[in-house]
PDB file of C-alpha atoms in Angstrom:
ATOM      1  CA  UNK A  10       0.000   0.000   0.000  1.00 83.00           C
ATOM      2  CA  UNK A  11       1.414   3.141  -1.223  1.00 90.00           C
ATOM      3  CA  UNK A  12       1.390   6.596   0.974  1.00 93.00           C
ATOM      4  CA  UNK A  13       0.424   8.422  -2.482  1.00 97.00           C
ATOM      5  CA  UNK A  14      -2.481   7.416  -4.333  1.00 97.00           C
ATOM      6  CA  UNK A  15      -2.317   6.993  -8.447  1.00 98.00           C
ATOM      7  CA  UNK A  16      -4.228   5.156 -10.524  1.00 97.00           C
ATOM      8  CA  UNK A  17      -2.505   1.898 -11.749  1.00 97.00           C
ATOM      9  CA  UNK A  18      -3.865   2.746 -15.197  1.00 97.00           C
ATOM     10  CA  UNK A  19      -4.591   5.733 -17.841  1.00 97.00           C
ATOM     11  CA  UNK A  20      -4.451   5.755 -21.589  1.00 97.00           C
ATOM     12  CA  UNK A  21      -4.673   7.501 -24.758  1.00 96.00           C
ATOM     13  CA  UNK A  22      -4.300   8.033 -28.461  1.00 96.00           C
ATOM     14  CA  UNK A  23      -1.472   9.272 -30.265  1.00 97.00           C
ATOM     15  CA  UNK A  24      -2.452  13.625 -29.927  1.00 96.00           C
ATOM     16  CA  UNK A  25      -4.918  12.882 -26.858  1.00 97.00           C
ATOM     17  CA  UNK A  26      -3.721  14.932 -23.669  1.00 97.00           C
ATOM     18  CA  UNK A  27      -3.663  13.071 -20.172  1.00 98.00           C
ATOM     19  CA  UNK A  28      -4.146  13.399 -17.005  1.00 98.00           C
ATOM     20  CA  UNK A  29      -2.349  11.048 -14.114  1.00 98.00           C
ATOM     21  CA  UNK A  30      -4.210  12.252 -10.539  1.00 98.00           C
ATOM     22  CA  UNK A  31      -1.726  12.221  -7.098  1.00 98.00           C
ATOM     23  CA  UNK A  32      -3.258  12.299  -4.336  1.00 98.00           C
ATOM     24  CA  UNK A  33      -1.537  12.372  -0.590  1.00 97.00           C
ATOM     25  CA  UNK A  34      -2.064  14.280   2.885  1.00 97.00           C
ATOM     26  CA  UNK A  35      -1.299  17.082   4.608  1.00 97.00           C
ATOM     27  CA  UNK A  36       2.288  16.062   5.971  1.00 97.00           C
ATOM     28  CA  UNK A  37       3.236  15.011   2.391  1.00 98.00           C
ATOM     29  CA  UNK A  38       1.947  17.106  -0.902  1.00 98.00           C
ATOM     30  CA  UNK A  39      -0.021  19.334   1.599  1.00 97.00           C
ATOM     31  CA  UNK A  40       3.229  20.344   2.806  1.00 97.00           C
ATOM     32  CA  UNK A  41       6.288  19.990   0.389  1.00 97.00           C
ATOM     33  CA  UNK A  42       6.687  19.772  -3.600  1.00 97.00           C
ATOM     34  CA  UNK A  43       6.243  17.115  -6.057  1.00 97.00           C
ATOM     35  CA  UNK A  44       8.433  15.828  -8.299  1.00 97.00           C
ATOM     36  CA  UNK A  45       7.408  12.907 -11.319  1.00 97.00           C
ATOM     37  CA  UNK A  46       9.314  10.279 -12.560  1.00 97.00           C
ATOM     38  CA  UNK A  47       9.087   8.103 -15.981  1.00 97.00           C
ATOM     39  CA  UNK A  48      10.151   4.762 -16.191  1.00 97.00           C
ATOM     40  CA  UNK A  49      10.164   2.443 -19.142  1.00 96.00           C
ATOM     41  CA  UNK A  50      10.503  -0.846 -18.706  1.00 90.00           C
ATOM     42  CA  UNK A  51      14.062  -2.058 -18.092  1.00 91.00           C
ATOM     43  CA  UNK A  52      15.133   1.224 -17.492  1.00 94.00           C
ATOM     44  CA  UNK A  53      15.882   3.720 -14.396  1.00 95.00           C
ATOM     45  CA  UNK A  54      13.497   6.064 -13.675  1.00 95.00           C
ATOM     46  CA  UNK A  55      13.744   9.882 -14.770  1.00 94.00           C
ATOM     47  CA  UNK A  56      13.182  12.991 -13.541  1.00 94.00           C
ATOM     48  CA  UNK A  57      10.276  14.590 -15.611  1.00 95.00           C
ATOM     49  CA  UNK A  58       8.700  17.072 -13.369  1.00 96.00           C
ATOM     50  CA  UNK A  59      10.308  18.765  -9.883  1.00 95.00           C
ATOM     51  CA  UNK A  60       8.676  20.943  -7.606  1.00 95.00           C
ATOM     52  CA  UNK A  61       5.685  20.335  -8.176  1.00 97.00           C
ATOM     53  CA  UNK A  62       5.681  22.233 -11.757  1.00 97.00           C
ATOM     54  CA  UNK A  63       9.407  22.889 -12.640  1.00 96.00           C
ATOM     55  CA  UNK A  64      10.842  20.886 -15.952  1.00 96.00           C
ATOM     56  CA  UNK A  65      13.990  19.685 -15.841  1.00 92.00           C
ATOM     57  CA  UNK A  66      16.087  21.006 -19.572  1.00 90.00           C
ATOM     58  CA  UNK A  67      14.937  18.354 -22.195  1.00 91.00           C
ATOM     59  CA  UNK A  68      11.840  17.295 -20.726  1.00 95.00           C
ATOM     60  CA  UNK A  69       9.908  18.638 -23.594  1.00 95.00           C
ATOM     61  CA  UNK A  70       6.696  20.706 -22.538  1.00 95.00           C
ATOM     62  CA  UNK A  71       4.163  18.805 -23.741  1.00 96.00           C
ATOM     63  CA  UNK A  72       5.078  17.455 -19.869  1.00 97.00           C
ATOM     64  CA  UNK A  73       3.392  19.989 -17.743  1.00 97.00           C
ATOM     65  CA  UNK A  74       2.583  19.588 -13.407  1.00 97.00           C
ATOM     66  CA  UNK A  75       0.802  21.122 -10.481  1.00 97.00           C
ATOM     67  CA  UNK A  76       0.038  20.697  -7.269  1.00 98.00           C
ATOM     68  CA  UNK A  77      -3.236  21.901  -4.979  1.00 97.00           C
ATOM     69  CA  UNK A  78      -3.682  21.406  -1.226  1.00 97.00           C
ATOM     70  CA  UNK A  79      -3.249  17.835  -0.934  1.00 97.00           C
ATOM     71  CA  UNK A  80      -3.256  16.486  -4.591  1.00 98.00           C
ATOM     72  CA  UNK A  81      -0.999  16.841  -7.446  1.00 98.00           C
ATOM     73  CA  UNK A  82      -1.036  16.240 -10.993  1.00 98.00           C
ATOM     74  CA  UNK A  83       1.048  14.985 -14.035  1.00 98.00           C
ATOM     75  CA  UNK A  84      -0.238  16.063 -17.743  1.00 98.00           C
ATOM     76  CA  UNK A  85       0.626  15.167 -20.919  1.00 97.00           C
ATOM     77  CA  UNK A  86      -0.519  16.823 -24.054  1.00 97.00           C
ATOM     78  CA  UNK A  87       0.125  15.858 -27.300  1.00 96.00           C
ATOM     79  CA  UNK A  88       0.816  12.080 -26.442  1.00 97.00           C
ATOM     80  CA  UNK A  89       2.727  10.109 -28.326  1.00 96.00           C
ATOM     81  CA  UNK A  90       4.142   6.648 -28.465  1.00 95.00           C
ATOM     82  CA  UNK A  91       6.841   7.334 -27.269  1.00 95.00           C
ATOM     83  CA  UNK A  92       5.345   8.419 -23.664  1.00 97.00           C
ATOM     84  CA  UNK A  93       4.311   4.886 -23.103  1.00 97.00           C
ATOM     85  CA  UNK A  94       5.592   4.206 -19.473  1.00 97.00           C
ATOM     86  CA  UNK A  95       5.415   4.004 -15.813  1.00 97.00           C
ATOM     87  CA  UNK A  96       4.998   7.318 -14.068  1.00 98.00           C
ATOM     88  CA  UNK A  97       5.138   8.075 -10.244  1.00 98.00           C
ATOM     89  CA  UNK A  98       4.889  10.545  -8.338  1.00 98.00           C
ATOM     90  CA  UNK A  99       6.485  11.753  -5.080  1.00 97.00           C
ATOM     91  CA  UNK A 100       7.345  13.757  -2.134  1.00 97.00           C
ATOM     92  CA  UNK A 101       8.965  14.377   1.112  1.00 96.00           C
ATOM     93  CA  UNK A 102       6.722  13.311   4.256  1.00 96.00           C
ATOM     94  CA  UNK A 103       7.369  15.420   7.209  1.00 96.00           C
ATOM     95  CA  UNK A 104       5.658  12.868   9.262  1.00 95.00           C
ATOM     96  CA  UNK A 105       7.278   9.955   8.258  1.00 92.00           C
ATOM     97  CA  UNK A 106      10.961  11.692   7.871  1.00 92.00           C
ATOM     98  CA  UNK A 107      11.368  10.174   4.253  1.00 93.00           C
ATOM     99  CA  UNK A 108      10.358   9.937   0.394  1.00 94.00           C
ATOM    100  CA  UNK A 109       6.439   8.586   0.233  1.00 96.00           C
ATOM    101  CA  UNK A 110       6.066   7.598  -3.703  1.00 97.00           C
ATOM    102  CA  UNK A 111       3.048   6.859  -5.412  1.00 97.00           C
ATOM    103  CA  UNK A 112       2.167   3.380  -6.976  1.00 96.00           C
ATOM    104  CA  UNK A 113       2.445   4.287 -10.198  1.00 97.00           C
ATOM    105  CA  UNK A 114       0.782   4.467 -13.339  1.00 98.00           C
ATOM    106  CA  UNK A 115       1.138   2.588 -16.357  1.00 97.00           C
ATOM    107  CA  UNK A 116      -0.199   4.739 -19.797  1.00 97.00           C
ATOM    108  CA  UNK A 117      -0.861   2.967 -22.458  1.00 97.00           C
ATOM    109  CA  UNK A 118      -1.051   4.975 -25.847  1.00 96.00           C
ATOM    110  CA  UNK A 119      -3.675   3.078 -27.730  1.00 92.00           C
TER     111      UNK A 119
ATOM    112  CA  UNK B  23      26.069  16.383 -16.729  1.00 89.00           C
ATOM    113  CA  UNK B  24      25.124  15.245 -13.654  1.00 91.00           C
ATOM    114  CA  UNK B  25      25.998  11.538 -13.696  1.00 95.00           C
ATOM    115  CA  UNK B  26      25.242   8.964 -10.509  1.00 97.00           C
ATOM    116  CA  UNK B  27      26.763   5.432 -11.184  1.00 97.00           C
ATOM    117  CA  UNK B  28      26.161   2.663  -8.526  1.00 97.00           C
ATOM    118  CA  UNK B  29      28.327  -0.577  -8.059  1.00 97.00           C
ATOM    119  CA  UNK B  30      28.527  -3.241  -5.432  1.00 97.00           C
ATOM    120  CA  UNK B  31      25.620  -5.412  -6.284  1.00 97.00           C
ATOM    121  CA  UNK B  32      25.500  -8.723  -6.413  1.00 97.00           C
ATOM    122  CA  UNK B  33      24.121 -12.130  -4.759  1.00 98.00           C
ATOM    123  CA  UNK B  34      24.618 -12.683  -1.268  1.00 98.00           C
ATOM    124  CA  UNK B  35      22.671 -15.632   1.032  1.00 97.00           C
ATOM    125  CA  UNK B  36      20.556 -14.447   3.923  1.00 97.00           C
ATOM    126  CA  UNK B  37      22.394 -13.270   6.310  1.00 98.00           C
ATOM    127  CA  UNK B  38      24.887 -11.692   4.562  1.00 98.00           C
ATOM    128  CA  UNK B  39      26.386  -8.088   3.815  1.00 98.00           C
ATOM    129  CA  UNK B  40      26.516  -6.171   1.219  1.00 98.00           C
ATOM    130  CA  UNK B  41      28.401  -2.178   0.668  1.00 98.00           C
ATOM    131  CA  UNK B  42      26.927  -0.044  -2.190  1.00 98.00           C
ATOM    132  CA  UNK B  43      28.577   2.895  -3.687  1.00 98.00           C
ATOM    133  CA  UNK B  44      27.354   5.417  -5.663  1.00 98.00           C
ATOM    134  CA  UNK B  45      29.735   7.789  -7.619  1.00 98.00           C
ATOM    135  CA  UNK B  46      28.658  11.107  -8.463  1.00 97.00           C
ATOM    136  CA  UNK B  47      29.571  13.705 -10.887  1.00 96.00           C
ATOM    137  CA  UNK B  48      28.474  16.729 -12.841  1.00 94.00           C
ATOM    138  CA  UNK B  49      26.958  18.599  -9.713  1.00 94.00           C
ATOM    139  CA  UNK B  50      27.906  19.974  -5.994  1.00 96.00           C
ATOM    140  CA  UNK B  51      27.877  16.529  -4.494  1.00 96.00           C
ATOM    141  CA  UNK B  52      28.443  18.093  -0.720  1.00 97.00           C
ATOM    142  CA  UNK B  53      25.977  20.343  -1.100  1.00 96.00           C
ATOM    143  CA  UNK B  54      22.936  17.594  -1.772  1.00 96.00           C
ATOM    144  CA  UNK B  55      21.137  15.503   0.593  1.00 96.00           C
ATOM    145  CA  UNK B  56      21.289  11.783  -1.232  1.00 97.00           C
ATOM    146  CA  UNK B  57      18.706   9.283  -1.456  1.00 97.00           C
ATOM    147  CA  UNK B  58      18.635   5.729  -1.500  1.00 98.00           C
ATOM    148  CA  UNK B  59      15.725   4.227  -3.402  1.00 98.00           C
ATOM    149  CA  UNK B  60      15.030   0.541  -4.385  1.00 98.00           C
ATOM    150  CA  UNK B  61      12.444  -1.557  -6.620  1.00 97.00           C
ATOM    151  CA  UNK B  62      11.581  -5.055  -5.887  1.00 97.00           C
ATOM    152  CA  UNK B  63      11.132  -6.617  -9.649  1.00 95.00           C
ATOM    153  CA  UNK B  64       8.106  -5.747 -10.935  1.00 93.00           C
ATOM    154  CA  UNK B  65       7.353  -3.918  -7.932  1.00 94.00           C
ATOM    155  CA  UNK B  66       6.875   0.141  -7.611  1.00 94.00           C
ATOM    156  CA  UNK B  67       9.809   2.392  -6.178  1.00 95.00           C
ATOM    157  CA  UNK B  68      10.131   2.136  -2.316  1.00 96.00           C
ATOM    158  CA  UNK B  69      12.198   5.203  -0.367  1.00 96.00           C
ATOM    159  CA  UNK B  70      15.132   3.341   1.677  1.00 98.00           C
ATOM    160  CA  UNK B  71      17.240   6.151   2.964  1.00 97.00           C
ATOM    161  CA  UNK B  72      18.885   9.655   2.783  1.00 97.00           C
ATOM    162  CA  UNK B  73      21.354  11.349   4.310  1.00 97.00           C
ATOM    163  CA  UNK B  74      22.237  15.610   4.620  1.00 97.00           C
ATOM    164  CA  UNK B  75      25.217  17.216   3.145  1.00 96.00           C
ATOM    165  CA  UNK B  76      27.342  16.831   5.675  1.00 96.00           C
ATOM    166  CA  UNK B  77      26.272  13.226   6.505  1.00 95.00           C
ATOM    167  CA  UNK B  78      25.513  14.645  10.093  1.00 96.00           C
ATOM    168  CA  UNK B  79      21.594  13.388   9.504  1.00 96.00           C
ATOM    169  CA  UNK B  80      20.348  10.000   8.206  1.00 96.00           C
ATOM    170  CA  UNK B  81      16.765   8.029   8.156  1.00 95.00           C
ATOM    171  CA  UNK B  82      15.781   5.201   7.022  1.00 96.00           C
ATOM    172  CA  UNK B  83      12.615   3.330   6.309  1.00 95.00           C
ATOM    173  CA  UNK B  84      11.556   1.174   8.727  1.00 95.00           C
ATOM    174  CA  UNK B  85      11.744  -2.089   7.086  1.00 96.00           C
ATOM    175  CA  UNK B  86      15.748  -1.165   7.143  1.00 98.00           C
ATOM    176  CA  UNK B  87      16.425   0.200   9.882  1.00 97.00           C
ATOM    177  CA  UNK B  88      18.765  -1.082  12.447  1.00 97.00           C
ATOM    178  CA  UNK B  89      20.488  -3.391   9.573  1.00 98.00           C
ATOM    179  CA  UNK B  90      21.172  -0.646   6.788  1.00 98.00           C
ATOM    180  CA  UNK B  91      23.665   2.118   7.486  1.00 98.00           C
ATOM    181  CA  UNK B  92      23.903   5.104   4.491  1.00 98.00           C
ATOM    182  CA  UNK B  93      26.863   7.536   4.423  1.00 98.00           C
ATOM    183  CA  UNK B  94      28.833   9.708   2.114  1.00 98.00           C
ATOM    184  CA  UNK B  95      32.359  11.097   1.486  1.00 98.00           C
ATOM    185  CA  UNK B  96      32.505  14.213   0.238  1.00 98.00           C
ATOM    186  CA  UNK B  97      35.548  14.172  -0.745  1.00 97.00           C
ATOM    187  CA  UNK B  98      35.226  11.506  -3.060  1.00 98.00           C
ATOM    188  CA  UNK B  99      31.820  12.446  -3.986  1.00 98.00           C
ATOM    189  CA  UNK B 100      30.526   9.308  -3.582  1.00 98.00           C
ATOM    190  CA  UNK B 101      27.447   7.809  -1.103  1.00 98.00           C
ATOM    191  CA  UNK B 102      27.377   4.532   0.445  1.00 98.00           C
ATOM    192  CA  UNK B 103      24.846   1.970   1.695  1.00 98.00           C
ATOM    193  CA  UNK B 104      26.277  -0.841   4.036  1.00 98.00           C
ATOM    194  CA  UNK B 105      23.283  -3.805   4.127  1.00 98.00           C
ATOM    195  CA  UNK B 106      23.912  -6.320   6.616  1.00 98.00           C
ATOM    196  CA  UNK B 107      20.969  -9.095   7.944  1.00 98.00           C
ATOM    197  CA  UNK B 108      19.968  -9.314   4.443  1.00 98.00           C
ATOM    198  CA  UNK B 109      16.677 -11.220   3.574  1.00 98.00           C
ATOM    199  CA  UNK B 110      14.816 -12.378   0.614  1.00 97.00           C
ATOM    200  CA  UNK B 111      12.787  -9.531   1.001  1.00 97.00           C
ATOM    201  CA  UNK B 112      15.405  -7.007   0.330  1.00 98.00           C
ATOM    202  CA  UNK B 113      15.777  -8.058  -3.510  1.00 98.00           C
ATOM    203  CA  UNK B 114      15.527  -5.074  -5.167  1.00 98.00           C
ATOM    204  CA  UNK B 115      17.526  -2.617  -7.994  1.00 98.00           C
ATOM    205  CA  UNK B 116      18.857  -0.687  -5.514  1.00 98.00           C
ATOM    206  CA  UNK B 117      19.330   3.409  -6.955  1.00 98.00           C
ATOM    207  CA  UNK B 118      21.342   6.356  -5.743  1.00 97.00           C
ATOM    208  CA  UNK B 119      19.041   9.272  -6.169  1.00 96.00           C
ATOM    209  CA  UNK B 120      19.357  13.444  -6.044  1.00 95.00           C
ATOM    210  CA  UNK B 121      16.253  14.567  -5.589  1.00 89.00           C
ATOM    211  CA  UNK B 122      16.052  17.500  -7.813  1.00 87.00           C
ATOM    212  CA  UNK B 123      18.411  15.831 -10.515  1.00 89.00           C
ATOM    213  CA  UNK B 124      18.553  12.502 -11.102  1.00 91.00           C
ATOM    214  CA  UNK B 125      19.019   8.955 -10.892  1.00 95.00           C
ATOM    215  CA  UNK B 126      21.669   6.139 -10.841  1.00 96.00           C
ATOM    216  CA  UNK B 127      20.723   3.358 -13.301  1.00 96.00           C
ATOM    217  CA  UNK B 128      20.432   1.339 -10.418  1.00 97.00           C
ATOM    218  CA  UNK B 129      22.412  -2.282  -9.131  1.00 98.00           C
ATOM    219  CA  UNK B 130      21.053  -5.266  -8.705  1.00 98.00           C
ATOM    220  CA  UNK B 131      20.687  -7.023  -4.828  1.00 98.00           C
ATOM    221  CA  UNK B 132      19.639 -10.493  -4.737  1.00 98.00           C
ATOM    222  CA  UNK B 133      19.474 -11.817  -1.803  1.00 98.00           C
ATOM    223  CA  UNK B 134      18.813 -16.198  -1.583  1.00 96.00           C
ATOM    224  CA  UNK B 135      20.351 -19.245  -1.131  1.00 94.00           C
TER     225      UNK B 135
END
């Protein structure tokens, strides 16, 4: 059981834009940034989205994020085939004195 | 660049020990709190442990602690991770993350007989 809630799931055609929900608590994304990760499979993860909205150079901006009270969010515009990966999101939880990470979810371009 | 490179994975029985490094380049290594951070195959990412600049503060995630140990030289700009008691449980890529930058591309534990 993760301390951040994704869905295990989201999808899309090639174009579509997508939406992967994060959802946490107060001592967590009510509290500190977000950052996203991408992982294909085989592969280490990367860093796609920090603080909360912040791309890191050559993440293209079709990758866009933001955060509100307790929930964050991941979009992706313009999908393409390309995107089709694991994504996870994170933070710091003052609580808990460590990284809480989401599930992940898997997106599936159709 | 910033470039994170783990080594010192491996197979070891239950039981047994095992000392990951983590060299890092392209950034102000001993200026960055460092991250341990491991996946279980086919698993999602699991937090394991960080440590401050100076190495003065660590935690760990409960599942680890009292066996794991993390520390750094910043001299060497490179992080460690000394596993000892290790169980089945603990198989896992093992990466060496900055938290704002990037990741290692990760070594492999496996931990059985």
């Amino acid at each position: 059981q993760s301390v951040l809630t994704q869905p295990p799931s989201a999808s899309g055609t090639p174009g579509q834009r997508v939406t992967i929900s994060c959802s946490g608590s107060n001592s967590n994304i009510g509290a500190n940034n977000v950052n996203w990760f991408q992982q294909v499979p085989g592969a280490a993860p990367k860093l796609l989205i920090h603080s909360s909205n912040q791309r890191p150079s050559g993440v293209p901006d079709r990758f866009s994020g933001s955060r509100s009270g307790t929930s964050a969010s991941l979009a992706i515009s313009g999908l393409q085939s390309e995107d089709e990966a694991d994504y996870y999101c994170a933070a710091w939880d003052d609580t808990l004195r460590g990284l809480v990470f989401g599930g992940g979810t898997q997106l599936t371009v159709l | 660049e910033v470039q994170l490179v783990e080594s010192g994975g491996g197979l070891v029985q239950p039981g047994g020990s095992l000392r990951l490094s983590c060299a890092a380049s392209g950034f102000t290594f001993r200026s960055r709190w460092m991250h341990w951070v491991r996946q279980a195959p086919g698993k999602g990412l699991v937090w394991v442990s960080r440590i401050t600049e100076d190495g003065d503060i660590t935690s760990y995630a409960d599942s680890v602690k009292g066996r794991f140990t993390i520390s750094r030289d910043n001299a060497k700009n490179t992080l460690f991770l000394q596993m000892n008691s290790l169980r089945a449980e603990d198989t896992a890529v093992y990466y060496c993350v900055e938290w704002g930058l990037g990741w290692g591309q990760g070594t492999l534990v496996t931990v059985s007989t």
